[in-house]
mmCIF file of C-alpha atoms in Angstrom:
data_model
loop_
_atom_site.group_PDB
_atom_site.id
_atom_site.type_symbol
_atom_site.label_atom_id
_atom_site.label_comp_id
_atom_site.label_asym_id
_atom_site.label_seq_id
_atom_site.Cartn_x
_atom_site.Cartn_y
_atom_site.Cartn_z
ATOM 1 C CA MET Q 252 -71.729 209.964 -81.268
ATOM 2 C CA SER Q 253 -75.094 209.033 -82.699
ATOM 3 C CA GLY Q 254 -76.915 205.868 -81.705
ATOM 4 C CA ASP Q 255 -77.461 205.263 -85.447
ATOM 5 C CA ALA Q 256 -73.743 204.532 -85.802
ATOM 6 C CA LEU Q 257 -73.656 201.862 -83.129
ATOM 7 C CA ASN Q 258 -72.856 198.247 -83.846
ATOM 8 C CA THR Q 259 -71.523 195.318 -81.866
ATOM 9 C CA ALA Q 260 -67.965 194.113 -82.419
ATOM 10 C CA ALA Q 261 -67.169 190.464 -82.937
ATOM 11 C CA ILE Q 262 -65.868 190.056 -79.383
ATOM 12 C CA ALA Q 263 -69.400 189.776 -77.993
ATOM 13 C CA SER Q 264 -73.090 189.489 -78.736
ATOM 14 C CA ALA Q 265 -75.259 192.615 -78.810
ATOM 15 C CA PRO Q 266 -76.145 193.889 -75.308
ATOM 16 C CA GLN Q 267 -79.731 193.367 -74.180
ATOM 17 C CA ALA Q 268 -81.517 195.160 -71.352
ATOM 18 C CA LEU Q 269 -81.962 192.675 -68.493
ATOM 19 C CA TRP Q 270 -83.659 195.059 -66.055
ATOM 20 C CA GLU Q 271 -84.948 198.474 -67.101
ATOM 21 C CA VAL Q 272 -84.424 199.836 -63.614
ATOM 22 C CA CYS Q 273 -83.813 203.480 -64.704
ATOM 23 C CA ALA Q 274 -80.843 203.925 -62.349
ATOM 24 C CA MET Q 275 -79.667 207.500 -61.997
ATOM 25 C CA LEU Q 276 -76.091 206.243 -61.534
ATOM 26 C CA GLY Q 277 -75.954 202.461 -61.830
ATOM 27 C CA GLU Q 278 -72.626 201.024 -60.626
ATOM 28 C CA GLY Q 279 -70.857 198.202 -58.833
ATOM 29 C CA VAL Q 280 -72.317 195.258 -60.737
ATOM 30 C CA LEU Q 281 -71.062 191.793 -59.777
ATOM 31 C CA PHE Q 282 -72.018 188.152 -60.173
ATOM 32 C CA ASP Q 283 -72.162 186.240 -56.898
ATOM 33 C CA ALA Q 284 -71.615 182.639 -57.999
ATOM 34 C CA VAL Q 285 -72.079 181.228 -54.488
ATOM 35 C CA ARG Q 286 -75.604 182.563 -54.072
ATOM 36 C CA GLN Q 287 -76.359 182.938 -57.788
ATOM 37 C CA TRP Q 288 -77.274 186.623 -57.641
ATOM 38 C CA VAL Q 289 -76.401 189.662 -59.709
ATOM 39 C CA TRP Q 290 -75.877 192.682 -57.466
ATOM 40 C CA PHE Q 291 -75.526 196.367 -58.373
ATOM 41 C CA VAL Q 292 -76.212 199.784 -56.891
ATOM 42 C CA ASP Q 293 -77.659 203.156 -57.843
ATOM 43 C CA ILE Q 294 -75.315 205.645 -56.200
ATOM 44 C CA LYS Q 295 -77.411 208.771 -56.681
ATOM 45 C CA GLY Q 296 -80.658 206.875 -56.194
ATOM 46 C CA HIS Q 297 -79.447 205.513 -52.827
ATOM 47 C CA ARG Q 298 -80.480 201.977 -53.756
ATOM 48 C CA ILE Q 299 -79.104 198.425 -53.754
ATOM 49 C CA HIS Q 300 -80.499 196.085 -56.420
ATOM 50 C CA ARG Q 301 -80.353 192.310 -56.797
ATOM 51 C CA CYS Q 302 -81.740 189.854 -59.323
ATOM 52 C CA ALA Q 303 -81.302 186.305 -60.571
ATOM 53 C CA PRO Q 304 -78.831 185.798 -63.442
ATOM 54 C CA ASP Q 305 -81.719 185.796 -65.940
ATOM 55 C CA GLY Q 306 -83.105 189.077 -64.582
ATOM 56 C CA THR Q 307 -85.988 187.572 -62.620
ATOM 57 C CA ASP Q 308 -86.545 187.521 -58.845
ATOM 58 C CA ARG Q 309 -85.785 191.217 -58.530
ATOM 59 C CA ARG Q 310 -85.408 192.971 -55.203
ATOM 60 C CA SER Q 311 -84.307 196.472 -54.187
ATOM 61 C CA TRP Q 312 -83.431 198.144 -50.910
ATOM 62 C CA ASP Q 313 -83.173 201.798 -49.882
ATOM 63 C CA ALA Q 314 -79.769 202.861 -48.544
ATOM 64 C CA PRO Q 315 -79.266 205.671 -45.982
ATOM 65 C CA GLY Q 316 -76.933 207.532 -48.338
ATOM 66 C CA GLN Q 317 -74.849 207.183 -51.480
ATOM 67 C CA VAL Q 318 -73.956 203.502 -51.736
ATOM 68 C CA SER Q 319 -71.253 203.074 -54.368
ATOM 69 C CA PHE Q 320 -70.391 199.359 -54.365
ATOM 70 C CA ILE Q 321 -71.320 196.082 -52.724
ATOM 71 C CA VAL Q 322 -69.165 192.936 -52.475
ATOM 72 C CA PRO Q 323 -69.595 189.462 -50.941
ATOM 73 C CA ALA Q 324 -67.580 188.521 -47.870
ATOM 74 C CA ALA Q 325 -66.223 185.061 -47.092
ATOM 75 C CA ASP Q 326 -68.440 184.802 -43.990
ATOM 76 C CA GLY Q 327 -71.583 184.991 -46.144
ATOM 77 C CA SER Q 328 -72.353 188.646 -45.503
ATOM 78 C CA MET Q 329 -72.326 191.547 -47.955
ATOM 79 C CA VAL Q 330 -70.136 194.635 -47.508
ATOM 80 C CA CYS Q 331 -70.891 198.001 -49.075
ATOM 81 C CA SER Q 332 -69.774 201.610 -48.813
ATOM 82 C CA LEU Q 333 -71.650 204.681 -47.626
ATOM 83 C CA GLU Q 334 -70.289 208.225 -47.463
ATOM 84 C CA ASP Q 335 -68.337 207.686 -44.212
ATOM 85 C CA GLY Q 336 -66.938 204.204 -44.678
ATOM 86 C CA LEU Q 337 -67.668 200.509 -45.027
ATOM 87 C CA TYR Q 338 -70.793 198.775 -43.763
ATOM 88 C CA ARG Q 339 -72.194 195.278 -43.501
ATOM 89 C CA PHE Q 340 -75.465 194.990 -45.380
ATOM 90 C CA ASP Q 341 -78.093 192.451 -44.272
ATOM 91 C CA ASP Q 342 -80.295 191.474 -47.200
ATOM 92 C CA GLU Q 343 -82.774 189.798 -44.845
ATOM 93 C CA ASP Q 344 -83.834 192.945 -42.991
ATOM 94 C CA GLY Q 345 -82.197 195.641 -45.142
ATOM 95 C CA SER Q 346 -80.054 196.968 -42.284
ATOM 96 C CA PHE Q 347 -76.598 198.573 -42.452
ATOM 97 C CA ALA Q 348 -74.044 198.008 -39.674
ATOM 98 C CA PRO Q 349 -70.777 200.029 -39.479
ATOM 99 C CA LEU Q 350 -67.647 198.016 -40.291
ATOM 100 C CA ALA Q 351 -64.858 200.585 -40.782
ATOM 101 C CA LYS Q 352 -64.848 204.373 -40.843
ATOM 102 C CA VAL Q 353 -63.031 205.936 -43.801
ATOM 103 C CA GLU Q 354 -62.876 209.660 -44.613
ATOM 104 C CA ALA Q 355 -65.669 210.286 -42.112
ATOM 105 C CA ASP Q 356 -64.544 213.925 -41.815
ATOM 106 C CA GLU Q 357 -64.027 214.455 -45.580
ATOM 107 C CA THR Q 358 -67.495 215.864 -46.197
ATOM 108 C CA GLY Q 359 -66.844 216.818 -49.834
ATOM 109 C CA ASN Q 360 -65.958 213.275 -50.851
ATOM 110 C CA ARG Q 361 -67.879 210.076 -51.470
ATOM 111 C CA PHE Q 362 -66.738 206.599 -52.433
ATOM 112 C CA ASN Q 363 -66.952 205.184 -55.924
ATOM 113 C CA ASP Q 364 -65.873 201.817 -57.317
ATOM 114 C CA GLY Q 365 -64.681 198.752 -55.382
ATOM 115 C CA PHE Q 366 -63.103 195.383 -56.183
ATOM 116 C CA VAL Q 367 -61.935 192.298 -54.243
ATOM 117 C CA ASP Q 368 -58.704 190.658 -55.418
ATOM 118 C CA ALA Q 369 -57.802 186.964 -55.279
ATOM 119 C CA ALA Q 370 -56.142 187.437 -51.877
ATOM 120 C CA GLY Q 371 -59.461 188.653 -50.455
ATOM 121 C CA ARG Q 372 -58.417 192.307 -50.182
ATOM 122 C CA LEU Q 373 -60.859 195.091 -51.038
ATOM 123 C CA TRP Q 374 -59.585 197.895 -53.271
ATOM 124 C CA PHE Q 375 -61.815 200.954 -53.402
ATOM 125 C CA GLY Q 376 -61.566 204.638 -54.163
ATOM 126 C CA SER Q 377 -62.975 207.930 -52.979
ATOM 127 C CA MET Q 378 -63.746 210.949 -55.159
ATOM 128 C CA HIS Q 379 -64.800 214.574 -54.919
ATOM 129 C CA ASP Q 380 -68.592 214.458 -55.084
ATOM 130 C CA ASP Q 381 -68.830 217.691 -57.101
ATOM 131 C CA GLU Q 382 -66.083 216.391 -59.417
ATOM 132 C CA GLU Q 383 -63.869 219.467 -59.017
ATOM 133 C CA HIS Q 384 -60.962 218.814 -56.612
ATOM 134 C CA PRO Q 385 -58.291 216.051 -56.527
ATOM 135 C CA THR Q 386 -59.230 214.836 -53.035
ATOM 136 C CA GLY Q 387 -59.875 211.228 -54.063
ATOM 137 C CA ARG Q 388 -57.730 208.337 -52.874
ATOM 138 C CA LEU Q 389 -57.288 204.664 -53.649
ATOM 139 C CA TYR Q 390 -57.563 202.443 -50.550
ATOM 140 C CA ARG Q 391 -56.751 198.854 -49.629
ATOM 141 C CA PHE Q 392 -58.749 197.012 -46.952
ATOM 142 C CA ASP Q 393 -57.303 193.663 -45.869
ATOM 143 C CA GLY Q 394 -60.270 192.766 -43.652
ATOM 144 C CA ALA Q 395 -58.738 194.333 -40.560
ATOM 145 C CA GLY Q 396 -57.089 197.640 -41.451
ATOM 146 C CA ILE Q 397 -57.356 200.239 -44.181
ATOM 147 C CA ALA Q 398 -54.387 201.860 -45.922
ATOM 148 C CA ALA Q 399 -54.235 204.608 -48.535
ATOM 149 C CA ALA Q 400 -52.480 203.257 -51.638
ATOM 150 C CA ASP Q 401 -52.530 206.281 -53.987
ATOM 151 C CA ASP Q 402 -54.037 209.761 -54.113
ATOM 152 C CA GLY Q 403 -54.544 212.896 -56.216
ATOM 153 C CA TYR Q 404 -57.717 211.826 -58.060
ATOM 154 C CA ILE Q 405 -60.864 213.827 -58.752
ATOM 155 C CA ILE Q 406 -62.738 210.637 -59.721
ATOM 156 C CA THR Q 407 -61.259 207.237 -58.899
ATOM 157 C CA ASN Q 408 -62.676 204.249 -60.725
ATOM 158 C CA GLY Q 409 -62.441 200.638 -61.764
ATOM 159 C CA PRO Q 410 -59.959 198.732 -59.618
ATOM 160 C CA ALA Q 411 -59.227 195.335 -61.207
ATOM 161 C CA THR Q 412 -56.314 192.897 -61.296
ATOM 162 C CA SER Q 413 -54.589 190.730 -63.879
ATOM 163 C CA PRO Q 414 -55.252 186.954 -63.771
ATOM 164 C CA ASP Q 415 -51.931 186.315 -62.001
ATOM 165 C CA GLY Q 416 -52.693 189.011 -59.417
ATOM 166 C CA GLY Q 417 -49.438 190.832 -60.103
ATOM 167 C CA THR Q 418 -50.928 193.926 -61.727
ATOM 168 C CA LEU Q 419 -53.585 196.282 -60.392
ATOM 169 C CA TYR Q 420 -55.432 198.524 -62.851
ATOM 170 C CA HIS Q 421 -56.971 201.776 -61.655
ATOM 171 C CA THR Q 422 -58.674 204.639 -63.465
ATOM 172 C CA ASP Q 423 -58.332 208.408 -63.324
ATOM 173 C CA THR Q 424 -61.667 209.103 -65.008
ATOM 174 C CA LEU Q 425 -61.401 212.820 -65.762
ATOM 175 C CA ASP Q 426 -57.842 212.450 -67.066
ATOM 176 C CA LYS Q 427 -59.126 209.636 -69.349
ATOM 177 C CA ARG Q 428 -56.250 207.482 -68.145
ATOM 178 C CA VAL Q 429 -56.001 203.918 -66.870
ATOM 179 C CA TYR Q 430 -52.978 203.217 -64.676
ATOM 180 C CA ALA Q 431 -51.237 199.932 -63.934
ATOM 181 C CA PHE Q 432 -49.344 199.135 -60.718
ATOM 182 C CA ASP Q 433 -47.227 196.207 -59.630
ATOM 183 C CA VAL Q 434 -48.706 194.461 -56.577
ATOM 184 C CA ASP Q 435 -46.568 192.487 -54.111
ATOM 185 C CA ALA Q 436 -47.728 189.654 -51.849
ATOM 186 C CA ASP Q 437 -48.641 192.110 -49.078
ATOM 187 C CA GLY Q 438 -50.738 194.263 -51.382
ATOM 188 C CA LYS Q 439 -48.252 197.110 -51.651
ATOM 189 C CA LEU Q 440 -48.235 199.008 -54.945
ATOM 190 C CA SER Q 441 -45.230 200.153 -56.970
ATOM 191 C CA ASN Q 442 -44.197 201.108 -60.499
ATOM 192 C CA LYS Q 443 -47.228 203.246 -61.332
ATOM 193 C CA ARG Q 444 -47.450 203.767 -65.091
ATOM 194 C CA THR Q 445 -50.014 204.611 -67.752
ATOM 195 C CA PHE Q 446 -51.636 201.457 -69.112
ATOM 196 C CA THR Q 447 -53.815 203.200 -71.704
ATOM 197 C CA THR Q 448 -55.735 206.388 -72.401
ATOM 198 C CA ILE Q 449 -59.264 206.678 -73.788
ATOM 199 C CA GLU Q 450 -59.126 208.532 -77.091
ATOM 200 C CA ASP Q 451 -62.351 207.505 -78.844
ATOM 201 C CA GLY Q 452 -64.727 209.685 -76.813
ATOM 202 C CA GLY Q 453 -66.135 209.187 -73.338
ATOM 203 C CA TYR Q 454 -64.457 208.685 -69.985
ATOM 204 C CA PRO Q 455 -63.070 205.429 -68.558
ATOM 205 C CA ASP Q 456 -65.268 204.076 -65.774
ATOM 206 C CA GLY Q 457 -65.470 200.614 -64.194
ATOM 207 C CA MET Q 458 -63.603 197.642 -65.630
ATOM 208 C CA ALA Q 459 -62.963 193.908 -65.496
ATOM 209 C CA VAL Q 460 -60.157 191.645 -66.712
ATOM 210 C CA ASP Q 461 -60.747 188.436 -68.666
ATOM 211 C CA LEU Q 462 -58.768 185.201 -68.410
ATOM 212 C CA ASP Q 463 -56.648 186.184 -71.415
ATOM 213 C CA GLY Q 464 -55.447 189.212 -69.447
ATOM 214 C CA CYS Q 465 -57.398 191.715 -71.540
ATOM 215 C CA VAL Q 466 -58.877 194.703 -69.732
ATOM 216 C CA TRP Q 467 -62.498 195.634 -70.486
ATOM 217 C CA VAL Q 468 -63.232 199.303 -69.706
ATOM 218 C CA ALA Q 469 -66.724 200.813 -69.569
ATOM 219 C CA THR Q 470 -66.936 204.358 -70.941
ATOM 220 C CA PHE Q 471 -69.162 207.031 -69.452
ATOM 221 C CA GLY Q 472 -70.456 209.112 -72.345
ATOM 222 C CA GLY Q 473 -68.825 206.789 -74.880
ATOM 223 C CA TRP Q 474 -71.685 204.390 -75.742
ATOM 224 C CA ARG Q 475 -69.428 201.358 -75.328
ATOM 225 C CA ILE Q 476 -67.097 199.039 -73.477
ATOM 226 C CA ASP Q 477 -63.530 198.904 -74.809
ATOM 227 C CA ARG Q 478 -61.268 195.850 -74.649
ATOM 228 C CA PHE Q 479 -57.480 196.306 -74.370
ATOM 229 C CA ASP Q 480 -54.801 193.644 -74.519
ATOM 230 C CA ALA Q 481 -52.206 193.350 -71.753
ATOM 231 C CA GLY Q 482 -50.014 195.864 -73.573
ATOM 232 C CA GLY Q 483 -52.723 198.539 -73.525
ATOM 233 C CA ARG Q 484 -53.652 198.254 -77.219
ATOM 234 C CA LYS Q 485 -57.355 198.442 -78.032
ATOM 235 C CA VAL Q 486 -58.486 195.163 -79.611
ATOM 236 C CA GLY Q 487 -62.270 195.456 -79.612
ATOM 237 C CA GLU Q 488 -65.358 197.185 -78.358
ATOM 238 C CA VAL Q 489 -68.994 196.457 -77.514
ATOM 239 C CA ARG Q 490 -71.543 199.132 -78.455
ATOM 240 C CA PHE Q 491 -74.610 199.998 -76.376
ATOM 241 C CA PRO Q 492 -77.897 201.805 -77.085
ATOM 242 C CA CYS Q 493 -77.153 204.427 -74.423
ATOM 243 C CA ALA Q 494 -74.170 206.644 -73.703
ATOM 244 C CA ASN Q 495 -73.242 206.193 -70.053
ATOM 245 C CA ILE Q 496 -71.862 202.700 -69.424
ATOM 246 C CA THR Q 497 -70.410 202.489 -65.923
ATOM 247 C CA LYS Q 498 -69.266 198.995 -64.921
ATOM 248 C CA LEU Q 499 -69.153 195.387 -66.067
ATOM 249 C CA ALA Q 500 -68.749 191.971 -64.485
ATOM 250 C CA PHE Q 501 -68.316 188.478 -65.902
ATOM 251 C CA GLY Q 502 -70.608 185.713 -64.670
ATOM 252 C CA GLY Q 503 -72.667 182.662 -65.495
ATOM 253 C CA ASP Q 504 -71.654 179.006 -65.358
ATOM 254 C CA ASP Q 505 -68.888 179.530 -67.933
ATOM 255 C CA MET Q 506 -67.993 183.099 -66.861
ATOM 256 C CA ARG Q 507 -68.779 184.370 -70.372
ATOM 257 C CA THR Q 508 -72.046 186.135 -69.530
ATOM 258 C CA VAL Q 509 -71.322 189.809 -68.953
ATOM 259 C CA TYR Q 510 -73.485 192.168 -66.899
ATOM 260 C CA ALA Q 511 -73.134 195.941 -67.292
ATOM 261 C CA THR Q 512 -74.640 198.929 -65.510
ATOM 262 C CA SER Q 513 -75.529 202.284 -67.030
ATOM 263 C CA ALA Q 514 -76.619 205.734 -65.896
ATOM 264 C CA ARG Q 515 -79.152 208.467 -66.617
ATOM 265 C CA LYS Q 516 -76.988 211.041 -64.801
ATOM 266 C CA GLY Q 517 -75.966 214.022 -66.924
ATOM 267 C CA LEU Q 518 -78.432 213.354 -69.741
ATOM 268 C CA SER Q 519 -80.880 216.063 -70.830
ATOM 269 C CA ASN Q 520 -84.592 215.391 -71.263
ATOM 270 C CA GLU Q 521 -84.026 215.196 -75.008
ATOM 271 C CA GLU Q 522 -81.168 212.722 -74.569
ATOM 272 C CA LEU Q 523 -83.226 210.605 -72.180
ATOM 273 C CA ALA Q 524 -86.052 210.497 -74.705
ATOM 274 C CA ALA Q 525 -83.594 209.270 -77.339
ATOM 275 C CA GLN Q 526 -82.011 206.758 -74.916
ATOM 276 C CA PRO Q 527 -84.971 205.032 -73.197
ATOM 277 C CA LEU Q 528 -82.706 202.246 -71.890
ATOM 278 C CA ALA Q 529 -80.351 204.618 -70.063
ATOM 279 C CA GLY Q 530 -79.997 203.423 -66.478
ATOM 280 C CA ALA Q 531 -80.769 199.785 -67.337
ATOM 281 C CA LEU Q 532 -78.837 196.689 -66.332
ATOM 282 C CA PHE Q 533 -77.570 195.052 -69.532
ATOM 283 C CA THR Q 534 -76.223 191.623 -70.393
ATOM 284 C CA PHE Q 535 -74.315 190.115 -73.320
ATOM 285 C CA ARG Q 536 -72.215 187.067 -74.138
ATOM 286 C CA ALA Q 537 -68.442 187.457 -74.520
ATOM 287 C CA ASP Q 538 -66.118 185.305 -76.608
ATOM 288 C CA VAL Q 539 -63.774 184.774 -73.656
ATOM 289 C CA ALA Q 540 -64.324 183.959 -69.990
ATOM 290 C CA GLY Q 541 -63.687 186.447 -67.227
ATOM 291 C CA GLN Q 542 -62.366 186.049 -63.721
ATOM 292 C CA ALA Q 543 -64.716 184.908 -60.963
ATOM 293 C CA GLN Q 544 -65.878 187.280 -58.248
ATOM 294 C CA ASN Q 545 -63.654 187.017 -55.177
ATOM 295 C CA GLN Q 546 -64.851 187.184 -51.572
ATOM 296 C CA LEU Q 547 -63.636 189.723 -49.038
ATOM 297 C CA LYS Q 548 -61.772 188.092 -46.162
ATOM 298 C CA LEU Q 549 -62.775 189.710 -42.880
ATOM 299 C CA GLN Q 550 -60.541 189.325 -39.837
ATOM 300 C CA ASP Q 551 -61.755 189.166 -36.227
#
């Protein structure tokens, strides 16, 4: 798809680059309303990034490996993933402290996207780092123990839940399919079914759900974010000036400011020259509010 054909749908304003950070694989963006920060990571660049909601007051930290997501915890700390599990991240001194080992012996895998639901549980997935074998799993972390919730993925992506918390959405990126599950009060999944498939080009990546129950799905290689109603029907899209859009999060005082990450990964030198904003953190205004970022509840 050519950048000349891009336009912005009526569901949102045109995306603007907030931080031209040139991330190799930007991911995991979130809006921390408590501390008024926007957080995101560069998985392949081994970096954690943070800025103010308007893009100022920028700060970055080196990570000791591929860091795929970062989420706020209820105790005021930040929790992220590295290749062998979950870690506490201290933004004062930049240190990483082990929290829970996960797939420590699965050397071909790494973790990908993560999301905290309204009950304070962390949902996150692993994937085959070379993107060849279905060794990826979806996990649930309730602050004390970790349980595998689904498996058989080459690339897991985009956990998110409906506003009532009764539906979990999860992506099989290479199959271009978004699944829906029923979620009970204990976090157990059932009734796995196809919610939607991506048919307009690109691969489904990270996602977020607005207060109307519509699912917004970033597309890697698709130049856009798609919006689907609760029945899985596409009802809008937001076009970007670069191809690889990886994740979005709602934020701001009215939860209508959207932040989105992008990636330079997989683009040729010619494509990078034509897409100078690839790898940037973007922002735009949506016509509907999204759900607030939840905090991970850690148990002693």
